[in-house]
CSV table of C-alpha atoms and ligand atoms in Angstrom, one decimal:
chain,number,residue,atom,x,y,z
A,1,MET,CA,7.2,-21.8,-6.7
A,2,LEU,CA,5.0,-19.4,-5.8
A,3,HIS,CA,2.4,-20.1,-9.3
A,4,PRO,CA,3.5,-21.4,-12.5
A,5,ARG,CA,2.9,-18.2,-14.3
A,6,GLU,CA,4.2,-15.6,-11.9
A,7,PRO,CA,5.5,-13.1,-13.8
A,8,THR,CA,9.2,-12.1,-13.9
A,9,ARG,CA,10.3,-10.3,-10.4
A,10,VAL,CA,13.4,-8.3,-9.6
A,11,PRO,CA,14.3,-8.6,-5.8
A,12,LEU,CA,14.4,-5.6,-4.1
A,13,ALA,CA,12.7,-6.0,-1.0
A,14,ASN,CA,13.4,-7.4,2.1
A,15,GLN,CA,11.4,-10.4,2.3
A,16,PRO,CA,10.0,-12.3,4.6
A,17,THR,CA,9.1,-9.3,6.6
A,18,ARG,CA,8.9,-10.0,10.5
A,19,MET,CA,5.8,-11.1,12.3
A,20,HIS,CA,5.5,-9.9,16.0
A,21,ALA,CA,2.6,-10.1,19.0
A,22,LEU,CA,2.0,-7.0,20.3
A,23,ARG,CA,1.4,-5.5,24.0
A,24,PHE,CA,-1.1,-3.1,22.1
A,25,ALA,CA,-5.0,-5.4,22.7
A,26,VAL,CA,-8.7,-4.1,22.7
A,27,GLY,CA,-10.6,-6.4,25.2
A,28,ASN,CA,-9.8,-9.4,24.5
A,29,THR,CA,-8.1,-9.3,20.8
A,30,LYS,CA,-4.5,-10.5,19.9
A,31,PHE,CA,-3.0,-8.3,17.5
A,32,TRP,CA,0.1,-9.5,15.2
A,33,LEU,CA,1.5,-6.7,13.5
A,34,LYS,CA,3.3,-8.3,9.6
A,35,ARG,CA,6.3,-5.3,9.3
A,36,ASP,CA,6.4,-4.8,6.1
A,37,ASP,CA,7.4,-1.8,6.8
A,38,HIS,CA,10.5,-3.4,7.8
A,39,THR,CA,10.8,-4.3,3.3
A,40,GLY,CA,13.5,-1.8,3.7
A,41,SER,CA,14.4,1.4,4.5
A,42,GLU,CA,14.8,4.3,1.1
A,43,LEU,CA,12.4,1.8,0.2
A,44,MET,CA,10.7,1.0,2.9
A,45,GLY,CA,6.5,0.0,2.7
A,46,ASN,CA,4.5,-2.4,0.8
A,47,LYS,CA,4.6,-0.4,-2.7
A,48,VAL,CA,7.9,-2.8,-2.7
A,49,ARG,CA,6.7,-5.5,-2.5
A,50,LYS,CA,4.0,-4.1,-6.6
A,51,LEU,CA,7.4,-2.6,-7.3
A,52,GLU,CA,9.8,-5.8,-8.1
A,53,TYR,CA,7.6,-6.8,-10.6
A,54,LEU,CA,7.0,-3.5,-12.4
A,55,MET,CA,10.5,-2.8,-12.4
A,56,ALA,CA,11.4,-6.2,-13.5
A,57,GLU,CA,9.0,-5.5,-16.3
A,58,ALA,CA,10.7,-1.7,-17.4
A,59,SER,CA,14.0,-3.8,-17.3
A,60,LEU,CA,12.5,-6.2,-19.8
A,61,GLN,CA,11.7,-3.4,-21.6
A,62,GLU,CA,14.7,-1.8,-21.3
A,63,ALA,CA,13.3,1.6,-20.5
A,64,THR,CA,15.4,5.0,-19.4
A,65,HIS,CA,13.0,6.7,-17.3
A,66,VAL,CA,10.3,6.1,-14.8
A,67,ILE,CA,6.8,7.6,-14.7
A,68,THR,CA,3.9,7.5,-11.8
A,69,CYS,CA,1.8,10.2,-9.7
A,70,GLY,CA,0.6,10.2,-6.4
A,71,GLY,CA,0.0,12.9,-3.2
A,72,GLU,CA,2.7,15.5,-2.7
A,73,GLN,CA,3.9,13.2,0.4
A,74,SER,CA,3.1,10.3,-2.1
A,75,ASN,CA,5.3,7.0,-0.6
A,76,HIS,CA,4.5,5.0,-3.7
A,77,ALA,CA,5.9,7.7,-5.8
A,78,ARG,CA,9.2,8.4,-3.3
A,79,ALA,CA,9.9,4.2,-3.4
A,80,THR,CA,9.3,3.9,-7.1
A,81,ALA,CA,12.0,7.2,-7.4
A,82,PHE,CA,14.4,5.0,-5.3
A,83,ALA,CA,14.1,1.7,-6.8
A,84,ALA,CA,14.6,3.3,-10.4
A,85,THR,CA,17.9,4.8,-9.3
A,86,GLN,CA,19.0,1.3,-7.8
A,87,LEU,CA,18.2,-0.5,-10.9
A,88,GLY,CA,19.7,2.4,-13.0
A,89,MET,CA,17.2,4.5,-14.1
A,90,LYS,CA,15.7,7.6,-13.8
A,91,SER,CA,12.6,9.2,-12.7
A,92,HIS,CA,9.7,11.7,-13.2
A,93,LEU,CA,7.4,12.2,-10.7
A,94,ILE,CA,3.5,13.7,-10.9
A,95,LEU,CA,2.8,15.3,-7.5
A,96,ARG,CA,-0.2,16.7,-6.6
A,97,CYS,CA,-0.3,20.2,-5.0
A,98,ASP,CA,-2.7,22.9,-3.4
A,99,ASP,CA,-0.4,25.5,-5.7
A,100,PRO,CA,2.1,24.2,-8.4
A,101,ALA,CA,3.4,27.7,-8.3
A,102,ASN,CA,4.4,27.3,-4.8
A,103,PRO,CA,4.9,23.6,-4.2
A,104,PRO,CA,5.3,22.3,-0.3
A,105,ALA,CA,8.2,22.0,1.8
A,106,ALA,CA,11.1,19.5,0.8
A,107,THR,CA,10.0,17.3,4.2
A,108,GLY,CA,9.0,13.7,4.2
A,109,ASN,CA,8.7,12.0,1.0
A,110,ILE,CA,9.5,15.0,-0.9
A,111,LEU,CA,12.9,15.9,0.7
A,112,LEU,CA,13.7,12.0,-0.3
A,113,ASP,CA,12.3,12.4,-4.0
A,114,ARG,CA,14.4,15.8,-4.4
A,115,LEU,CA,17.9,13.9,-2.6
A,116,VAL,CA,17.6,11.0,-5.5
A,117,GLY,CA,16.9,13.7,-7.8
A,118,ALA,CA,13.5,12.4,-9.3
A,119,GLN,CA,11.7,15.0,-11.7
A,120,ILE,CA,9.4,16.5,-10.3
A,121,GLN,CA,6.1,17.7,-12.1
A,122,TRP,CA,3.3,19.8,-9.7
A,123,ILE,CA,0.1,19.7,-10.8
A,124,THR,CA,-3.2,21.3,-9.3
A,125,ARG,CA,-6.1,19.0,-7.3
A,126,PRO,CA,-8.5,19.2,-10.4
A,127,ALA,CA,-6.0,18.8,-12.8
A,128,TRP,CA,-5.1,15.1,-10.9
A,129,ARG,CA,-8.2,14.1,-13.2
A,130,ASP,CA,-6.3,13.9,-16.1
A,131,ARG,CA,-3.7,12.2,-14.4
A,132,ASN,CA,-3.5,9.4,-16.5
A,133,ARG,CA,-3.2,11.5,-19.8
A,134,LEU,CA,-0.3,13.8,-17.9
A,135,LEU,CA,1.4,10.3,-17.9
A,136,ALA,CA,1.3,9.3,-21.5
A,137,GLU,CA,2.2,13.0,-22.0
A,138,ALA,CA,5.4,13.1,-20.2
A,139,ALA,CA,5.8,9.7,-21.4
A,140,GLU,CA,5.9,11.5,-25.0
A,141,ARG,CA,8.3,14.0,-24.4
A,142,ILE,CA,10.7,11.3,-22.9
A,143,ARG,CA,10.6,9.7,-25.9
A,144,ALA,CA,10.7,12.5,-27.9
A,145,GLU,CA,13.8,13.1,-26.4
A,146,GLY,CA,15.0,9.9,-27.1
A,147,GLY,CA,15.1,8.3,-23.7
A,148,THR,CA,12.7,5.4,-23.3
A,149,PRO,CA,9.5,5.6,-20.2
A,150,TYR,CA,8.0,2.9,-18.9
A,151,ILE,CA,4.5,4.1,-17.0
A,152,VAL,CA,3.1,2.7,-13.4
A,153,PRO,CA,0.1,3.2,-12.7
A,154,GLU,CA,-1.3,5.3,-9.4
A,155,GLY,CA,-0.4,3.3,-6.6
A,156,GLY,CA,0.9,0.5,-8.5
A,157,SER,CA,-2.1,-0.6,-8.2
A,158,ASN,CA,-2.0,-3.2,-11.4
A,159,ALA,CA,-2.5,-6.8,-11.7
A,160,LEU,CA,1.2,-6.7,-12.6
A,161,GLY,CA,1.7,-5.2,-9.3
A,162,SER,CA,-0.8,-7.6,-7.2
A,163,TRP,CA,1.4,-10.4,-7.7
A,164,GLY,CA,3.9,-9.0,-4.9
A,165,TYR,CA,1.0,-9.0,-2.3
A,166,ILE,CA,-0.2,-13.0,-4.0
A,167,ARG,CA,3.6,-13.4,-2.6
A,168,ALA,CA,3.3,-11.5,0.4
A,169,MET,CA,0.5,-13.5,1.3
A,170,ARG,CA,2.0,-17.1,0.9
A,171,GLU,CA,4.4,-15.7,3.6
A,172,LEU,CA,1.4,-14.8,5.3
A,173,ALA,CA,0.2,-17.9,5.4
A,174,ASP,CA,3.5,-19.4,6.8
A,175,ASP,CA,3.6,-16.9,8.8
A,176,LEU,CA,0.1,-17.8,10.2
A,177,ALA,CA,0.1,-21.7,11.0
A,178,THR,CA,1.5,-21.2,14.2
A,179,ILE,CA,-1.5,-18.8,14.7
A,180,ALA,CA,-4.6,-20.0,12.8
A,181,SER,CA,-6.8,-22.3,12.7
A,182,PRO,CA,-10.9,-22.7,12.0
A,183,ALA,CA,-11.7,-22.5,15.4
A,184,ALA,CA,-9.2,-19.2,16.5
A,185,PRO,CA,-9.8,-17.4,13.6
A,186,VAL,CA,-7.8,-14.7,12.2
A,187,THR,CA,-8.4,-11.7,10.4
A,188,VAL,CA,-5.3,-9.7,8.0
A,189,VAL,CA,-6.3,-6.5,7.9
A,190,TYR,CA,-4.3,-3.8,5.8
A,191,ALA,CA,-5.1,-0.2,4.7
A,192,CYS,CA,-6.9,0.7,1.4
A,193,GLY,CA,-5.1,3.5,-0.7
A,194,SER,CA,-6.0,1.8,-4.2
A,195,GLY,CA,-6.2,-1.5,-4.2
A,196,GLY,CA,-3.5,-3.0,-5.3
A,197,THR,CA,-2.5,-4.5,-1.7
A,198,GLY,CA,-6.1,-5.9,-1.4
A,199,ALA,CA,-6.3,-7.8,-4.8
A,200,GLY,CA,-3.2,-9.4,-4.1
A,201,LEU,CA,-3.7,-10.4,-1.1
A,202,VAL,CA,-7.4,-11.8,-1.7
A,203,MET,CA,-6.1,-13.2,-4.9
A,204,GLY,CA,-3.9,-14.8,-2.6
A,205,ALA,CA,-6.3,-16.1,0.3
A,206,LYS,CA,-8.1,-17.2,-2.4
A,207,LEU,CA,-5.3,-19.3,-3.6
A,208,PHE,CA,-3.9,-20.8,-1.1
A,209,ARG,CA,-7.3,-21.8,0.7
A,210,LEU,CA,-6.9,-19.9,3.8
A,211,ALA,CA,-10.4,-19.8,4.5
A,212,ASP,CA,-10.1,-23.0,4.8
A,213,ARG,CA,-7.9,-22.6,7.9
A,214,GLY,CA,-9.5,-19.4,9.7
A,215,ILE,CA,-7.7,-16.9,7.9
A,216,ARG,CA,-10.1,-14.2,6.5
A,217,VAL,CA,-8.9,-10.9,4.6
A,218,ALA,CA,-10.4,-7.5,5.7
A,219,GLY,CA,-9.4,-3.9,4.2
A,220,VAL,CA,-10.0,-0.6,6.2
A,221,ASN,CA,-10.4,2.4,3.0
A,222,VAL,CA,-8.3,5.8,4.0
A,223,CYS,CA,-10.5,6.8,1.2
A,224,ASP,CA,-13.2,6.8,-1.3
A,225,ASP,CA,-15.8,4.3,0.1
A,226,ARG,CA,-16.2,0.6,-0.2
A,227,ASP,CA,-18.3,0.7,-3.5
A,228,TYR,CA,-15.6,2.2,-5.3
A,229,PHE,CA,-12.9,-0.1,-3.8
A,230,ILE,CA,-15.0,-3.4,-4.3
A,231,ASN,CA,-14.8,-2.5,-8.1
A,232,ALA,CA,-11.1,-1.1,-8.2
A,233,ILE,CA,-10.4,-4.7,-6.6
A,234,MET,CA,-12.3,-6.9,-9.0
A,235,THR,CA,-11.1,-4.8,-11.7
A,236,ILE,CA,-7.6,-6.0,-10.5
A,237,CYS,CA,-8.1,-9.3,-9.7
A,238,ASN,CA,-10.4,-9.6,-13.6
A,239,ASP,CA,-7.6,-8.1,-15.4
A,240,ALA,CA,-4.9,-11.2,-13.6
A,241,GLU,CA,-6.8,-13.5,-13.9
A,242,ALA,CA,-7.5,-12.1,-18.1
A,243,ARG,CA,-3.8,-11.8,-17.9
A,244,TRP,CA,-2.1,-15.4,-16.4
A,245,GLN,CA,-5.0,-17.6,-15.8
A,246,ILE,CA,-4.3,-17.1,-11.7
A,247,GLY,CA,-6.8,-19.4,-10.7
A,248,ALA,CA,-7.4,-17.9,-7.4
A,249,ASN,CA,-11.5,-16.4,-9.4
A,250,VAL,CA,-12.7,-13.9,-7.0
A,251,LYS,CA,-15.9,-12.4,-6.8
A,252,PRO,CA,-17.4,-9.4,-4.7
A,253,GLU,CA,-18.7,-10.9,-2.0
A,254,ASP,CA,-15.0,-12.0,-1.0
A,255,ILE,CA,-13.8,-8.7,-0.2
A,256,ASP,CA,-14.6,-7.6,2.8
A,257,MET,CA,-13.7,-3.4,3.1
A,258,VAL,CA,-14.3,-2.0,6.6
A,259,ASP,CA,-16.2,1.6,5.6
A,260,GLY,CA,-16.7,4.4,7.9
A,261,HIS,CA,-13.2,5.4,8.9
A,262,VAL,CA,-12.3,8.1,6.2
A,263,GLY,CA,-12.9,10.6,8.4
A,264,LEU,CA,-11.7,14.1,7.8
A,265,GLY,CA,-10.9,12.9,4.5
A,266,TYR,CA,-7.7,11.5,2.7
A,267,ALA,CA,-4.4,12.1,4.8
A,268,LYS,CA,-6.3,14.5,7.1
A,269,SER,CA,-5.9,13.8,10.5
A,270,ARG,CA,-7.9,13.6,13.7
A,271,PRO,CA,-6.4,13.9,16.4
A,272,GLU,CA,-8.1,10.5,18.3
A,273,GLU,CA,-6.4,8.6,15.3
A,274,LEU,CA,-3.0,10.7,15.8
A,275,ALA,CA,-4.1,9.2,19.6
A,276,THR,CA,-4.0,5.8,18.5
A,277,ILE,CA,-0.5,6.3,16.9
A,278,ARG,CA,0.9,7.8,19.8
A,279,ASP,CA,-0.9,5.1,22.1
A,280,VAL,CA,0.8,2.2,20.2
A,281,CYS,CA,4.1,3.7,19.6
A,282,ARG,CA,4.1,3.7,23.9
A,283,SER,CA,2.8,-0.3,24.3
A,284,ASP,CA,5.2,-1.9,21.6
A,285,GLY,CA,7.7,1.1,20.0
A,286,VAL,CA,6.0,0.9,16.6
A,287,VAL,CA,5.5,3.8,14.8
A,288,LEU,CA,1.9,3.9,12.3
A,289,ASP,CA,1.6,6.6,10.1
A,290,PRO,CA,-1.2,9.5,9.9
A,291,VAL,CA,-2.3,8.4,6.4
A,292,TYR,CA,-2.5,4.9,6.3
A,293,THR,CA,-2.0,2.2,9.1
A,294,GLY,CA,-2.8,4.6,12.0
A,295,LYS,CA,-5.7,5.5,10.3
A,296,ALA,CA,-6.3,1.9,9.9
A,297,PHE,CA,-5.5,0.8,12.7
A,298,HIS,CA,-7.9,3.3,14.5
A,299,GLY,CA,-11.0,2.1,12.1
A,300,VAL,CA,-9.9,-1.6,13.5
A,301,VAL,CA,-9.8,-0.2,17.4
A,302,THR,CA,-12.9,0.9,17.3
A,303,GLU,CA,-14.8,-2.1,14.8
A,304,LEU,CA,-13.9,-3.7,18.4
A,305,ARG,CA,-15.1,-1.4,20.2
A,306,LYS,CA,-18.6,-1.8,19.0
A,307,ASP,CA,-18.1,-6.0,18.3
A,308,PRO,CA,-15.6,-7.9,20.4
A,309,ASN,CA,-16.4,-10.2,17.6
A,310,ARG,CA,-15.8,-8.6,14.4
A,311,PHE,CA,-12.3,-10.4,13.6
A,312,GLY,CA,-10.6,-12.5,15.5
A,313,SER,CA,-7.2,-12.4,16.4
A,314,VAL,CA,-5.9,-9.3,14.0
A,315,CYS,CA,-3.1,-9.5,11.7
A,316,PHE,CA,-2.5,-6.3,10.5
A,317,ILE,CA,0.3,-5.2,7.6
A,318,HIS,CA,1.8,-2.5,8.4
A,319,THR,CA,2.5,-1.5,5.1
A,320,GLY,CA,5.1,1.7,6.1
A,321,GLY,CA,4.4,5.1,5.7
A,322,MET,CA,6.8,6.7,8.4
A,323,PHE,CA,8.3,9.2,6.4
A,324,GLY,CA,4.8,11.2,5.3
A,325,LEU,CA,4.7,11.4,9.6
A,326,PHE,CA,7.8,13.6,9.1
A,327,ALA,CA,6.1,15.9,6.7
A,328,ALA,CA,3.3,16.5,10.3
A,329,PRO,CA,4.5,17.4,13.2
A,330,GLU,CA,2.2,20.4,14.2
A,331,ALA,CA,-0.6,18.0,14.6
A,332,LEU,CA,1.1,15.4,16.3
A,333,SER,CA,3.0,17.8,18.6
A,334,LYS,CA,-0.3,18.6,19.8
A,335,ILE,CA,-0.7,14.9,21.0
A,336,LEU,CA,2.2,14.7,22.6
B,1,PLP,C1,2.0,3.3,3.8
B,1,PLP,C2,1.4,3.1,3.1
B,1,PLP,N1,0.0,1.9,3.9
B,1,PLP,C3,-0.8,0.9,2.7
B,1,PLP,C4,-1.7,1.8,1.4
B,1,PLP,C5,-2.5,1.3,0.4
B,1,PLP,O1,-2.3,0.5,-0.7
B,1,PLP,P1,-3.0,0.2,-2.1
B,1,PLP,O2,-2.2,1.6,-2.7
B,1,PLP,O3,-2.3,-1.0,-2.3
B,1,PLP,O4,-4.2,0.2,-1.9
B,1,PLP,C6,-0.3,2.9,0.6
B,1,PLP,C7,-0.6,3.4,-0.7
B,1,PLP,O5,-1.4,3.7,-1.0
B,1,PLP,C8,0.6,4.0,1.4
B,1,PLP,O6,2.0,4.7,1.2
């Protein structure tokens, strides 16, 4: 049993995922990769671990429609649409783009959203500020038509969704049993985009006392900044404690957020970040994505060049995102 108060979970992800040693290295730092990009194909990535709990709640509430929101190439929105369909529900996605009158081409995740029949509501970037109101209005419309809506928040990042990475952290603790010892520390590193993955990992690390085994956790934020995410992660952890008395008792000082690698901004890539994606692909045959994993991994490489002892060994969680790569062929072709 994961925890006596673990909420209901619907199995959606292929887990446990594999852990494998990378040939790619920086100096003497050894890299391990936790293949959470193998949690599924249509459901690929970290989001499906959160959706196991969120969709279980939707099912218990007998939802007919699942509503969520994200960027135009949202991995979370795509995974939610597929999870909904697999469980016999419809999906409504609120996606932001430059010009809703001329929505982006159906490539990458959007192609899959369209293929699975998600209803897409395009909104402007300024309207994104009102996303919670828009989610509530979409729910109201579905209710008026006789349906039962269930809202999944941005990124699936709330207290319920964070259980997905408490569970993953226990999986990692087993994976790392042979690698980590207080004498040879390992840092579990993840790309942070809305905080849910981080909240689950930090709670899991505290709950399973992984620091005693030399295992630390660090996020690399791909948008916003350190303070924003410490606050976002603390909010999720506090909500989870209030609801389930988990006993992790996370404090702000437990959260290591490696800031300074957002680069040109969310979902914007610099050539050196794309070059790191190419290099990892050529050394190990593993594809990182430009928005999350490639940017965060490049951040780790940059930190190690400044301070080779920053992390000990690195266990990088590959949280998925490959479909987004197919929406950015021009930028990538430049570094091939
Ligand atoms: C591929 C990928 N990696 C990492 C993240 C970040 O996870 P979180 O939103 O839980 O911080 C996301 C989503 O935002 C993602 O799609």
